mmCIF file of C-alpha atoms and ligand atoms in Angstrom:
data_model
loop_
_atom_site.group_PDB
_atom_site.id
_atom_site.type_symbol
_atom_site.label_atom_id
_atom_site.label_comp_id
_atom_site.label_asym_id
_atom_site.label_seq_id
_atom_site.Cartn_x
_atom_site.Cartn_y
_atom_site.Cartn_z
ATOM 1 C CA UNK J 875 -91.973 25.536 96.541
ATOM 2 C CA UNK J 876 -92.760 22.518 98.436
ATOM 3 C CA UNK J 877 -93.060 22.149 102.001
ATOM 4 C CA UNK J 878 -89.939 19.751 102.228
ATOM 5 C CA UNK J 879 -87.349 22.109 100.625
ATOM 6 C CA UNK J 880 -88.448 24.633 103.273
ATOM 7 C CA UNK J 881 -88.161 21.719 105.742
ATOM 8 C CA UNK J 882 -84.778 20.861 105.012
ATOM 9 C CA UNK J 883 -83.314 24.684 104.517
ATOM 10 C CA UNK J 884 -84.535 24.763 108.028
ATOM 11 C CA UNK J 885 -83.183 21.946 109.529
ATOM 12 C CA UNK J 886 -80.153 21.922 108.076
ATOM 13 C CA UNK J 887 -79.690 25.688 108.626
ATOM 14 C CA UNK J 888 -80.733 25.265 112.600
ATOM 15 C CA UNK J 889 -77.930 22.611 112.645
ATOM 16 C CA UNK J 890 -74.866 24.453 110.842
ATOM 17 C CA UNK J 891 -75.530 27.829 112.784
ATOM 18 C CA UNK J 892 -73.112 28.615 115.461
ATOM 19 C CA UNK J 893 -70.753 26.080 114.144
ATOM 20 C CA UNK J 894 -67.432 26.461 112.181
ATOM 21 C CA UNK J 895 -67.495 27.339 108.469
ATOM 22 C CA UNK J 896 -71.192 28.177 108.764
ATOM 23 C CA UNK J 897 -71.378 30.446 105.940
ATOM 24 C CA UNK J 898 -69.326 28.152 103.692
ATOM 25 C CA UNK J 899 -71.569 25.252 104.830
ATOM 26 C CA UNK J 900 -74.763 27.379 104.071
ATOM 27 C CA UNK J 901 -73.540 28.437 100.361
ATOM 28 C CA UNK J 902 -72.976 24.460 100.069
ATOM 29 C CA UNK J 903 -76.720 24.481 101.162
ATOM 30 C CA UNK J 904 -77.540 26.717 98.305
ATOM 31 C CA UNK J 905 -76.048 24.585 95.875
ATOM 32 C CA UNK J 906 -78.365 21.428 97.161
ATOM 33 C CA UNK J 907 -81.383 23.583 96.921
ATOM 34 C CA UNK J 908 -80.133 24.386 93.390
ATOM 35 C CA UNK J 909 -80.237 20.808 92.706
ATOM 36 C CA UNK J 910 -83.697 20.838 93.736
ATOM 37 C CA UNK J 911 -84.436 23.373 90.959
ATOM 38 C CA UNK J 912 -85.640 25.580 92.977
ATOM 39 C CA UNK J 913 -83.359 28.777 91.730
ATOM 40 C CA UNK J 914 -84.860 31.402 93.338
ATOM 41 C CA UNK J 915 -84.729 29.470 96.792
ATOM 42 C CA UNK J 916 -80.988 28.880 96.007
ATOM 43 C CA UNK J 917 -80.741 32.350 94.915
ATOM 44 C CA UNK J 918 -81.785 33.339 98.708
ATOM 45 C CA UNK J 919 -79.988 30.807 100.485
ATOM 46 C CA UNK J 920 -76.440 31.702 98.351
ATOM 47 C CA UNK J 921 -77.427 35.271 99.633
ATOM 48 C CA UNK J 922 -77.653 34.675 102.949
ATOM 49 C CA UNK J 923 -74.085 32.744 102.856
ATOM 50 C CA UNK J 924 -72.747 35.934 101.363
ATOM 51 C CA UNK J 925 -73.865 38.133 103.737
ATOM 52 C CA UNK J 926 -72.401 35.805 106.570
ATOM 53 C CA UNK J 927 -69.297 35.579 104.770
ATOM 54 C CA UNK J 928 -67.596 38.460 106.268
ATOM 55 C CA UNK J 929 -63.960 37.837 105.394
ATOM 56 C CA UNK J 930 -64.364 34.572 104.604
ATOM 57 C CA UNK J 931 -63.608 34.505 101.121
ATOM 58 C CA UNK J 932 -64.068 30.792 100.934
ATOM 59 C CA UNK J 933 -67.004 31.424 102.004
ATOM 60 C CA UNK J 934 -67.806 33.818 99.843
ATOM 61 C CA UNK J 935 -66.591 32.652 96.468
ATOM 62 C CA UNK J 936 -68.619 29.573 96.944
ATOM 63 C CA UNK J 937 -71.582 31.800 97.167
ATOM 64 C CA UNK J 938 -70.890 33.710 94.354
ATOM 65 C CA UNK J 939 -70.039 30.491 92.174
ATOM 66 C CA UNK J 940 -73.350 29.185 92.723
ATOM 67 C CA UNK J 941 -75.115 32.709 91.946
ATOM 68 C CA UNK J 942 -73.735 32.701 88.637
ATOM 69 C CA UNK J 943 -74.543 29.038 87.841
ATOM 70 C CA UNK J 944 -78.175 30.582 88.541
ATOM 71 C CA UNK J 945 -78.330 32.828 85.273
ATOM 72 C CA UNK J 946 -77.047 32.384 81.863
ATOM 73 C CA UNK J 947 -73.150 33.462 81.046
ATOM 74 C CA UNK J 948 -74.000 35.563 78.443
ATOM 75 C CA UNK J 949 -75.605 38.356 80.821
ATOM 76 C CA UNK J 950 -72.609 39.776 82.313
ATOM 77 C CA UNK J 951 -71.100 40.455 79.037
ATOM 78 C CA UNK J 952 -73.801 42.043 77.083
ATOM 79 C CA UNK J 953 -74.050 44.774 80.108
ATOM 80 C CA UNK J 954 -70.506 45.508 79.332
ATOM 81 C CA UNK J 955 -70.581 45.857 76.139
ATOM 82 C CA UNK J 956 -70.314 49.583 75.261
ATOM 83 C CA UNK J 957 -71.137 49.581 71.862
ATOM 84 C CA UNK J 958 -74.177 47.479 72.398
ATOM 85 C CA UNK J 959 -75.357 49.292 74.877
ATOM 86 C CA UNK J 960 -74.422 52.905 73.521
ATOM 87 C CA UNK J 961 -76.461 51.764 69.930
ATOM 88 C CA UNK J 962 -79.523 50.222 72.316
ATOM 89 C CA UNK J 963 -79.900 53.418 74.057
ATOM 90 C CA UNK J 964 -79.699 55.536 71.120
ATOM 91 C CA UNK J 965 -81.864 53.699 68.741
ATOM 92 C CA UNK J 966 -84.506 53.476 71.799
ATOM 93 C CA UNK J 967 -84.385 57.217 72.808
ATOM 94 C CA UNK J 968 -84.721 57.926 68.719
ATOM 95 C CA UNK J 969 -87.587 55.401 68.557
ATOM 96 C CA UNK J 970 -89.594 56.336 71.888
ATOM 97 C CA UNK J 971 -91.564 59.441 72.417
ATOM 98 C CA UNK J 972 -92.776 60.463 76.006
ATOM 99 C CA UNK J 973 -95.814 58.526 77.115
ATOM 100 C CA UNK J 974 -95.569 55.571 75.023
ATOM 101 C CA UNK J 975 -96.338 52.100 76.777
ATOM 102 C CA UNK J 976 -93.506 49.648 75.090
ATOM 103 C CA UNK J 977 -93.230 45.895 75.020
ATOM 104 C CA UNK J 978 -89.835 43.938 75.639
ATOM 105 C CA UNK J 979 -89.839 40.398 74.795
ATOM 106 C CA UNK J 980 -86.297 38.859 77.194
ATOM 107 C CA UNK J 981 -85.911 41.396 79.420
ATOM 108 C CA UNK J 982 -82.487 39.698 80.750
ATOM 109 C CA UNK J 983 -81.137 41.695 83.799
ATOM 110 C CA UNK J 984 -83.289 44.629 82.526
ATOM 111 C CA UNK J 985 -80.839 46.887 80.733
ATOM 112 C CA UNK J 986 -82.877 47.561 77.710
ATOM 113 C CA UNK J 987 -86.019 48.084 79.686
ATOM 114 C CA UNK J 988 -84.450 50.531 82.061
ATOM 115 C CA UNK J 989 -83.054 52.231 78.895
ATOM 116 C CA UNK J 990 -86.980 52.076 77.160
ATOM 117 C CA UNK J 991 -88.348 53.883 81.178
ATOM 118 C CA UNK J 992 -85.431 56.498 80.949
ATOM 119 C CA UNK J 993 -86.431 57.460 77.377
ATOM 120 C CA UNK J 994 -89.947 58.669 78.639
ATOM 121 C CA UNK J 995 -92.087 55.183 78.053
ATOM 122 C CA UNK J 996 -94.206 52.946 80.260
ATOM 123 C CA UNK J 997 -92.635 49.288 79.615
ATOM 124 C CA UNK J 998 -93.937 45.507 80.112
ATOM 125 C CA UNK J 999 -91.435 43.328 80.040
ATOM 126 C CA UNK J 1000 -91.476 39.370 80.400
ATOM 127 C CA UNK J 1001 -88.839 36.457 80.774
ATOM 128 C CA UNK J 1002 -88.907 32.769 81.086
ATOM 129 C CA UNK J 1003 -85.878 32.244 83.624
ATOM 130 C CA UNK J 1004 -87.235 33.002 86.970
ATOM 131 C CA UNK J 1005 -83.392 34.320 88.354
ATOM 132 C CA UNK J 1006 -83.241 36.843 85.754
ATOM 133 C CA UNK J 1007 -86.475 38.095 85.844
ATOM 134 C CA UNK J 1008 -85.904 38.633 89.578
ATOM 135 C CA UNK J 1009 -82.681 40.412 89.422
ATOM 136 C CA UNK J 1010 -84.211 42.724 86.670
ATOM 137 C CA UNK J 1011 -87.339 43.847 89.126
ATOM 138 C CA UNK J 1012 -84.334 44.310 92.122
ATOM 139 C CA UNK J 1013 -82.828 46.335 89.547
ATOM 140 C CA UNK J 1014 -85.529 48.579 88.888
ATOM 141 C CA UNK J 1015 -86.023 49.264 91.859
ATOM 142 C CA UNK J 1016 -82.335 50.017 92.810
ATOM 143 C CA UNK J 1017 -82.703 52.502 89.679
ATOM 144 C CA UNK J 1018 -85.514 54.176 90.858
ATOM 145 C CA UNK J 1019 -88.113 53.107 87.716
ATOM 146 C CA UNK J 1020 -90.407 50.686 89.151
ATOM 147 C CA UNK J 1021 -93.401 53.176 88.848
ATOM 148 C CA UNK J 1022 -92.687 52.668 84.744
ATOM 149 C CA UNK J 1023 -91.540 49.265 84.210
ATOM 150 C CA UNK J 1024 -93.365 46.184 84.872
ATOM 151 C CA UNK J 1025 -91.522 42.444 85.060
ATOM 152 C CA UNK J 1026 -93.274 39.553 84.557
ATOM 153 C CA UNK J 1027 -91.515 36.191 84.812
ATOM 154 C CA UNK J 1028 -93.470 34.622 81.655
ATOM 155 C CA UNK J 1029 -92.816 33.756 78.336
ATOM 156 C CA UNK J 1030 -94.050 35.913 75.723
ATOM 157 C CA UNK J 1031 -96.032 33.412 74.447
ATOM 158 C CA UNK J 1032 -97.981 33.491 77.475
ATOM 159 C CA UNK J 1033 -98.592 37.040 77.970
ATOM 160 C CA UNK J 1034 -102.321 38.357 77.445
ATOM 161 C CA UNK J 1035 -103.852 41.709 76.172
ATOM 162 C CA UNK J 1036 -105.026 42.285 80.115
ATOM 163 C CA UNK J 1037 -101.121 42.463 81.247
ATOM 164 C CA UNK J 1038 -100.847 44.987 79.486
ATOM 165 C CA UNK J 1039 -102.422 48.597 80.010
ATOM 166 C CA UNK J 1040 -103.033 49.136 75.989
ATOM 167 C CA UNK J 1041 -101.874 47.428 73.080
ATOM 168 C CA UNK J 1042 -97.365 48.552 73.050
ATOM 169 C CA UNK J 1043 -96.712 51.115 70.660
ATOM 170 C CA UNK J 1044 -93.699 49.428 70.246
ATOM 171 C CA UNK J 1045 -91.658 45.766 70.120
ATOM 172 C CA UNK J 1046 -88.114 45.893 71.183
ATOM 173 C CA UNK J 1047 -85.997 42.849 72.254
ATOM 174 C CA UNK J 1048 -82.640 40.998 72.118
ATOM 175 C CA UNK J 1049 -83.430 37.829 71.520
ATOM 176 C CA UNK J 1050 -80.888 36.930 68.800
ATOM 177 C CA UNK J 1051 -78.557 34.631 69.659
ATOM 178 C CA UNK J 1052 -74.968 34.002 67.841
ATOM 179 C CA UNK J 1053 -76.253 31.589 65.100
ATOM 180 C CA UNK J 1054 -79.799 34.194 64.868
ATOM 181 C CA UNK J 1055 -82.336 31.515 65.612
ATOM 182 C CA UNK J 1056 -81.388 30.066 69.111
ATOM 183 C CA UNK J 1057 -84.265 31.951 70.902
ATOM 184 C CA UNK J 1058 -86.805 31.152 68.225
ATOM 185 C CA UNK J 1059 -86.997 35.071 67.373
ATOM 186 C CA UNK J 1060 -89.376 34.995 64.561
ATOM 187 C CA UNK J 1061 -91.998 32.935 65.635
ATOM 188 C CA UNK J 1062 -91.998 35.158 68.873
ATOM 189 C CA UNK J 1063 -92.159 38.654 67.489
ATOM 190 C CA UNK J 1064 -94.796 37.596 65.085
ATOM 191 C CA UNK J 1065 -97.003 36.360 67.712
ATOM 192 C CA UNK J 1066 -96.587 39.417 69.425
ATOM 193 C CA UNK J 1067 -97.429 41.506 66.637
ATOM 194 C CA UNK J 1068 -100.517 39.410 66.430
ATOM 195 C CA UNK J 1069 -101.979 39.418 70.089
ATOM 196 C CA UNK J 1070 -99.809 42.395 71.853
ATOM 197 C CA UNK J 1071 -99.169 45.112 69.590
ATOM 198 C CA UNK J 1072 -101.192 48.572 68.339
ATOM 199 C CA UNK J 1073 -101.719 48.179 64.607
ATOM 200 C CA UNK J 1074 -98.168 49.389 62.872
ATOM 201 C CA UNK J 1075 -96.500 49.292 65.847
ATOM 202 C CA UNK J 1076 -92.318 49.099 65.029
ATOM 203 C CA UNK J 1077 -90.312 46.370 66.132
ATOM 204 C CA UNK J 1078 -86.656 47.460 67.021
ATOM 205 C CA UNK J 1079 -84.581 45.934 66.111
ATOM 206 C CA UNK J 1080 -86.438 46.657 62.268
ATOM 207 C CA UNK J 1081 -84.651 44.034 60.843
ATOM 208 C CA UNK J 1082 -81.877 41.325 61.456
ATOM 209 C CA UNK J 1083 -79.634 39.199 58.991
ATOM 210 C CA UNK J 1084 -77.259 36.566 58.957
ATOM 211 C CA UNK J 1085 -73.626 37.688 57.235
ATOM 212 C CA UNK J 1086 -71.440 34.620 55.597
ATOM 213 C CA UNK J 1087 -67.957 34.690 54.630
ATOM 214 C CA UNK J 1088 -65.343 32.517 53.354
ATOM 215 C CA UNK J 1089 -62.887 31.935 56.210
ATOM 216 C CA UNK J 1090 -59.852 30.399 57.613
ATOM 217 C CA UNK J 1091 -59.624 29.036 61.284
ATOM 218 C CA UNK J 1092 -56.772 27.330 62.868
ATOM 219 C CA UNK J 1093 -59.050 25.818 65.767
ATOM 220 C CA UNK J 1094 -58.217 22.594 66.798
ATOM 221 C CA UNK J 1095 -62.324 21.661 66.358
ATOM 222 C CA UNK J 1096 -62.472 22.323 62.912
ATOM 223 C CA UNK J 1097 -60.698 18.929 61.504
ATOM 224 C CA UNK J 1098 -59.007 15.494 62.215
ATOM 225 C CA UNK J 1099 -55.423 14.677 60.682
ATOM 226 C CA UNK J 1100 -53.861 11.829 60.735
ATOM 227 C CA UNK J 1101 -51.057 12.030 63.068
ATOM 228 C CA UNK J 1102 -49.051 9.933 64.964
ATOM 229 C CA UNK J 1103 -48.782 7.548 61.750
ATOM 230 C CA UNK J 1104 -52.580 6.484 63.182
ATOM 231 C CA UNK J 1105 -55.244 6.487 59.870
ATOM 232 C CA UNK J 1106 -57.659 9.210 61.987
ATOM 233 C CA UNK J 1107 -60.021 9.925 59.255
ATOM 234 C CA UNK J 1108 -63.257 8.286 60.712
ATOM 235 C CA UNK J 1109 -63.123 10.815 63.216
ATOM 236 C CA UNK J 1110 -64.321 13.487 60.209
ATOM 237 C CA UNK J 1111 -67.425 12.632 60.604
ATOM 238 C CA UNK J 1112 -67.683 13.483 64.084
ATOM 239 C CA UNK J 1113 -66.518 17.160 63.390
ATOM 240 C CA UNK J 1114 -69.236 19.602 65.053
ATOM 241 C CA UNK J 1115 -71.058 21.772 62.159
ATOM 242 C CA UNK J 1116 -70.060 24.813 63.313
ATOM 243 C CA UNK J 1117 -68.735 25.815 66.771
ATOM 244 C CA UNK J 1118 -68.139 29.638 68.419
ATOM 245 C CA UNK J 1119 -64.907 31.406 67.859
ATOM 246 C CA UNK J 1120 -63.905 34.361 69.518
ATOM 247 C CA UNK J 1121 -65.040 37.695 67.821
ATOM 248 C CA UNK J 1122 -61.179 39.698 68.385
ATOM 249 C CA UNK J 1123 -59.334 36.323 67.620
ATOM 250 C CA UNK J 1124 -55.952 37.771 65.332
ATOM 251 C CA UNK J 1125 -56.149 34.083 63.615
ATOM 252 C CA UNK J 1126 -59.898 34.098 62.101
ATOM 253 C CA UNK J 1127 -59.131 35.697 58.227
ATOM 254 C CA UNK J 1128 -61.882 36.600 56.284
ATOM 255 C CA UNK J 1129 -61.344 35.543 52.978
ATOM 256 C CA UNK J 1130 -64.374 36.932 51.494
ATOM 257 C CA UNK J 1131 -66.545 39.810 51.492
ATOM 258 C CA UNK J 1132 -69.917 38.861 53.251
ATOM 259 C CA UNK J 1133 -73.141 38.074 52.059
ATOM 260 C CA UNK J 1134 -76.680 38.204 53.536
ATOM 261 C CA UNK J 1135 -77.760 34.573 53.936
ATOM 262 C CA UNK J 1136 -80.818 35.831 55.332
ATOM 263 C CA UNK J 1137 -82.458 39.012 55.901
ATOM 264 C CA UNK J 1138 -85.609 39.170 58.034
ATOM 265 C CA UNK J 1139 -87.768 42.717 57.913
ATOM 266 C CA UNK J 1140 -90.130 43.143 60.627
ATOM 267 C CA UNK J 1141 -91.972 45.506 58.981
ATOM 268 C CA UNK J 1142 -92.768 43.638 55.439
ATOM 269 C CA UNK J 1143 -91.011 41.129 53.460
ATOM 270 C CA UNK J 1144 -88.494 38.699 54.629
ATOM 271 C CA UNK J 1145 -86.531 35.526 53.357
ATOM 272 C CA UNK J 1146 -86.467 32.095 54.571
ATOM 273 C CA UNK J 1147 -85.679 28.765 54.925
ATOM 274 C CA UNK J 1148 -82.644 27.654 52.120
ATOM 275 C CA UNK J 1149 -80.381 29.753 49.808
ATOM 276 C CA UNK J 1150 -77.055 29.692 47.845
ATOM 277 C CA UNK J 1151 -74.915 32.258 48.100
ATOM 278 C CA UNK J 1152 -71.547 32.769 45.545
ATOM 279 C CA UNK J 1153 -68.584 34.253 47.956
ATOM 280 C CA UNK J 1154 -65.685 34.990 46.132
ATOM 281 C CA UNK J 1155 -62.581 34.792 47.412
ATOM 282 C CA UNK J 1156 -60.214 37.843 47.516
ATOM 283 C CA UNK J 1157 -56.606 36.761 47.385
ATOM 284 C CA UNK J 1158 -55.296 33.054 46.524
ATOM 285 C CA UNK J 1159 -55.996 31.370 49.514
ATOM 286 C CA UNK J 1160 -56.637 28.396 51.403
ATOM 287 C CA UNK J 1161 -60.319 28.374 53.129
ATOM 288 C CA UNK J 1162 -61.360 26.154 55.628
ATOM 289 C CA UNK J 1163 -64.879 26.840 56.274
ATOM 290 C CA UNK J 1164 -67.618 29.624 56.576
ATOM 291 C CA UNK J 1165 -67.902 32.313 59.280
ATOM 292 C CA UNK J 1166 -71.281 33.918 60.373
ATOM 293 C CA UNK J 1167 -72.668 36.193 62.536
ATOM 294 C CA UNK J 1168 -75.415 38.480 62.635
ATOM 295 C CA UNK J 1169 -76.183 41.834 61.666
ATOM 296 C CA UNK J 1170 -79.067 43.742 64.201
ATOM 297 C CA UNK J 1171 -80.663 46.836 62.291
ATOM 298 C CA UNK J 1172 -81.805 48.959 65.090
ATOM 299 C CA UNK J 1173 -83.210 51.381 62.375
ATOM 300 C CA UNK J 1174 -81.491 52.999 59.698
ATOM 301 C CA UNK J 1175 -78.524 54.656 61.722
ATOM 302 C CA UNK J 1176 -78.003 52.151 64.784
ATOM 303 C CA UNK J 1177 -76.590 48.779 63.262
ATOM 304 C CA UNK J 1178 -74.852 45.986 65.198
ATOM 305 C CA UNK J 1179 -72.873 43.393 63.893
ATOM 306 C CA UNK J 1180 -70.749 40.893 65.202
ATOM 307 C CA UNK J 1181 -68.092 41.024 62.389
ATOM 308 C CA UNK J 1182 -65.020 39.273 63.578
ATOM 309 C CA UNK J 1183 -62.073 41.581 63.701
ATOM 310 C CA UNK J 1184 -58.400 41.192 65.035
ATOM 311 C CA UNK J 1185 -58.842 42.816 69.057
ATOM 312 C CA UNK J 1186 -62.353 43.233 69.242
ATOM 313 C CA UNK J 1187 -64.251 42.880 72.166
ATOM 314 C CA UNK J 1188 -68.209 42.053 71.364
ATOM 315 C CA UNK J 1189 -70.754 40.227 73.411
ATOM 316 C CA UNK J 1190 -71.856 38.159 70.595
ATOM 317 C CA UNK J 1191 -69.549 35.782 68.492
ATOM 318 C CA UNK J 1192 -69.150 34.632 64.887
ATOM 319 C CA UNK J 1193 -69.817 31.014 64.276
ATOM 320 C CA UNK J 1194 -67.536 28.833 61.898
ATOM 321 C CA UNK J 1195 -68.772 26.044 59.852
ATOM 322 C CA UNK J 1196 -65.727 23.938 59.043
ATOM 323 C CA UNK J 1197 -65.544 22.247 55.638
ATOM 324 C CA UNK J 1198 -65.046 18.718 55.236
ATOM 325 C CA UNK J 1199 -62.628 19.183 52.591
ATOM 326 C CA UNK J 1200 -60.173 22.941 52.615
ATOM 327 C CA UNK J 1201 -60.287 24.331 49.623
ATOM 328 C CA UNK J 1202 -57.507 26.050 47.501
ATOM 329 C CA UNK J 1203 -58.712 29.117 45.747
ATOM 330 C CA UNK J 1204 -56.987 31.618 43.542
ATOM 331 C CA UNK J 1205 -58.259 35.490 43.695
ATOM 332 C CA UNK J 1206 -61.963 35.721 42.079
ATOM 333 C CA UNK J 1207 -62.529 31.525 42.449
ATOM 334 C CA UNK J 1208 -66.269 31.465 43.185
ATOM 335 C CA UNK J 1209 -67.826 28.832 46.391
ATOM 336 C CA UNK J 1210 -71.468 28.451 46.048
ATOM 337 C CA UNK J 1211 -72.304 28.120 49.952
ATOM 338 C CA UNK J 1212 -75.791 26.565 50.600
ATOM 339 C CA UNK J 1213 -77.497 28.189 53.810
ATOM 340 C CA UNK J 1214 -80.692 26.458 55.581
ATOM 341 C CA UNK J 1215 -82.282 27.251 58.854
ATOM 342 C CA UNK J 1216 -84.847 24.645 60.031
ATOM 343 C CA UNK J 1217 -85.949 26.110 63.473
ATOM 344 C CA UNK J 1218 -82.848 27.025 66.215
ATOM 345 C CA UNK J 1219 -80.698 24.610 63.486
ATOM 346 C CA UNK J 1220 -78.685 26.778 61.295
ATOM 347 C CA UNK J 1221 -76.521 24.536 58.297
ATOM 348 C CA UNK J 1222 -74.080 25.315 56.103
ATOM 349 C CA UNK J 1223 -72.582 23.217 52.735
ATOM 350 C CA UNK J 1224 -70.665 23.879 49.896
ATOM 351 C CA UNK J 1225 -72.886 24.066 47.307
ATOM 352 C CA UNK J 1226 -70.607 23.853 43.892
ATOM 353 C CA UNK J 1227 -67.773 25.863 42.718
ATOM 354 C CA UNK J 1228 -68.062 28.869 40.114
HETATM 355 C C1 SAM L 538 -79.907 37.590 74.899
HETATM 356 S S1 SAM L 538 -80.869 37.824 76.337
HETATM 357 C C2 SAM L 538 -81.226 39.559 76.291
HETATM 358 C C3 SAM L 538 -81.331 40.192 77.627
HETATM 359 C C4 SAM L 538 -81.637 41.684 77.639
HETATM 360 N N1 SAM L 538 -82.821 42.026 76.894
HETATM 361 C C5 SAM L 538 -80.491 42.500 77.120
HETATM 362 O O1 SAM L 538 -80.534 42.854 75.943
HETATM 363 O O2 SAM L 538 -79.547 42.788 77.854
HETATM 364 C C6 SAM L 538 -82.395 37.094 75.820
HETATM 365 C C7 SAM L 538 -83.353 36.845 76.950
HETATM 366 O O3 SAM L 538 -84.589 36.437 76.367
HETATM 367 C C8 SAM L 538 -85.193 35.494 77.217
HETATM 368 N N2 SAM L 538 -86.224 34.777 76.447
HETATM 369 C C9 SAM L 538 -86.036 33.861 75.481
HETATM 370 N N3 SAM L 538 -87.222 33.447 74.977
HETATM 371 C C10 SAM L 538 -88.175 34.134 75.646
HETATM 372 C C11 SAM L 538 -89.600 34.152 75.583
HETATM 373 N N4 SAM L 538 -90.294 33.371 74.744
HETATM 374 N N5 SAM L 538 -90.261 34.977 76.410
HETATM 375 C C12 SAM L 538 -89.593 35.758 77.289
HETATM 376 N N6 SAM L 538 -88.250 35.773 77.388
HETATM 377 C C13 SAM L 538 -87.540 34.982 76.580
HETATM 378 C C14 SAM L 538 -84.036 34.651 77.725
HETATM 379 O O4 SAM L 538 -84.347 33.975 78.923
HETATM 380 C C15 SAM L 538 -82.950 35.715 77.902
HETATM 381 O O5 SAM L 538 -82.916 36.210 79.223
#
């Protein structure tokens, strides 16, 4: 960190203390040093405002709004997510015996890894964001595992044989995001298999797909009508290729059973690049576009899947690619849907009818 952040934190810290609002004007020191991108200075600075918050909840909330700026959203909900967590810790405790040394690739806050240490393994761990990393060594600690679990803030790319104490006897991570390829998973774990792992060392999760459906969406983003008595349609163009939706929304309908648009094994074969798939739907119906999500096989009992479904609660979301056009279908009417992944970009099309 340079010299002049420090300078300033100083300064501007000698000249609030004692004064009114100090730890609301502190917390609005954090967010400057945030700006800075500095996060793990703001990370210190937004602490220090809490703890002089007292019962200032001003003072406090301003604090805590800039804390969570500091770490991706999606944290918080995948360490409340029961039936993540319940599969994670049962897949890992089937997978690890005592005195293995296991590899994480995203260690996040550092539930998995925790999980991996409790199971009876030595684990290196790694992340890229700096905030994360740190809360997951604080966390550690707090759990009293820091004898078994070492944090590095790095990607895995960068990690060498020497951080580790002997090639991992096992790969796990969550690093699928809710289209499969935002984290660049495959790329990663294969390197890793390359440089960091024993020879036929599993990867957990073994394998992870991509599920498609024929759906129907009422979401505002999926279309542009004319309304008004204003000709709109221009605007179609500008319709985003897919967008989240809400896993427990009662309005998705699945209008199809699901295929695998892609199914990638970590231990052997796996599929890539473009495919067609035929979905057929089940009832007449009007469909307005696909629905994915993915499917995590932890190993052959402990599965995942973020299948939407009326009321459920899921850290991970379904995607939906609207069409350009709806279609009208009657039961057993066949959509080819064409399915492409070129890196993090995920695409869907309809292919041809029948
Ligand atoms: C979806 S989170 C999973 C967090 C945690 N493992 C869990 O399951 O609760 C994925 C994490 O992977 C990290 N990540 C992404 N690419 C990475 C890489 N190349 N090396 C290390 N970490 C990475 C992200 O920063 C993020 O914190």
């Amino acid at each position: 960190m340079s010299d002049d952040i420090e300078q300033m934190i100083t300064t501007f810290r000698a000249g609030l203390r004692g004064k009114p609002n100090y730890a609301y004007n502190l917390a609005g020191l954090a967010e400057v040093v945030a700006h800075k991108k500095v996060p793990l200075r703001a990370l210190e600075v937004a602490r220090e405002a809490l703890a002089a918050a007292g019962d200032d909840p001003r003072a406090a909330t301003r604090a805590r709004r800039l804390m969570a700026g500091l770490i991706p959203g999606y944290h918080v909900p995948m360490m409340n997510d029961a039936r993540r967590n319940e599969t994670w810790d049962r897949a890992l405790r089937r997978a690890i015996r005592p005195g293995m040394h296991v590899l994480e690739i995203g260690t996040g806050a550092g539930m998995l890894a925790l999980m991996a240490a409790r199971a009876g393994a030595t684990v290196t761990t790694c992340d890229t964001q700096p905030v994360v990393a740190q809360l997951a060594r604080e966390l550690v600690v707090r759990n009293g595992l820091a004898e078994r679990i070492t944090v590095l803030t790095r990607s895995s790319r960068e990690l060498q044989p020497a951080d580790l104490p002997r090639p991992a006897d096992l790969l796990f991570c969550d690093i699928f995001g809710d289209n499969l390829f935002d984290f660049e998973p495959l790329p990663l774990i294969a390197d890793a298999q390359a440089r960091l792992l024993a020879s036929g060392a599993p990867v957990l999760p073994r394998a992870v797909s991509l599920q498609v459906a024929l759906g129907w969406s009422p979401d505002l983003r999926n279309t542009v009508r004319d309304t008004c008595g204003f000709d709109l349609s221009p605007m179609r163009d500008f319709v985003s290729a897919a967008h989240i939706l809400r896993i427990g929304d009662p309005d998705i309908r699945l209008l199809s059973q699901p295929q695998q648009a892609f199914r990638f094994d970590f231990t052997g074969s796996s599929q890539r690049g473009e495919i067609e798939l035929g979905l057929q739907a089940e009832q007449d119906c009007e469909v307005n576009g696909a629905i994915y999500w993915i499917k995590l096989e932890l190993d052959d009992e402990n599965v995942l899947e973020a299948r939407p479904e009326p009321g459920l609660r899921f850290f991970s979301s379904p995607s939906f690619a609207p069409f350009a056009v709806p279609q009208t279908l009657k039961a057993g009417d066949a959509v080819r849907i064409g399915v492409a992944h070129r890196g993090k970009v995920l695409e869907t099309w309809i292919a041809g009818h029948g």
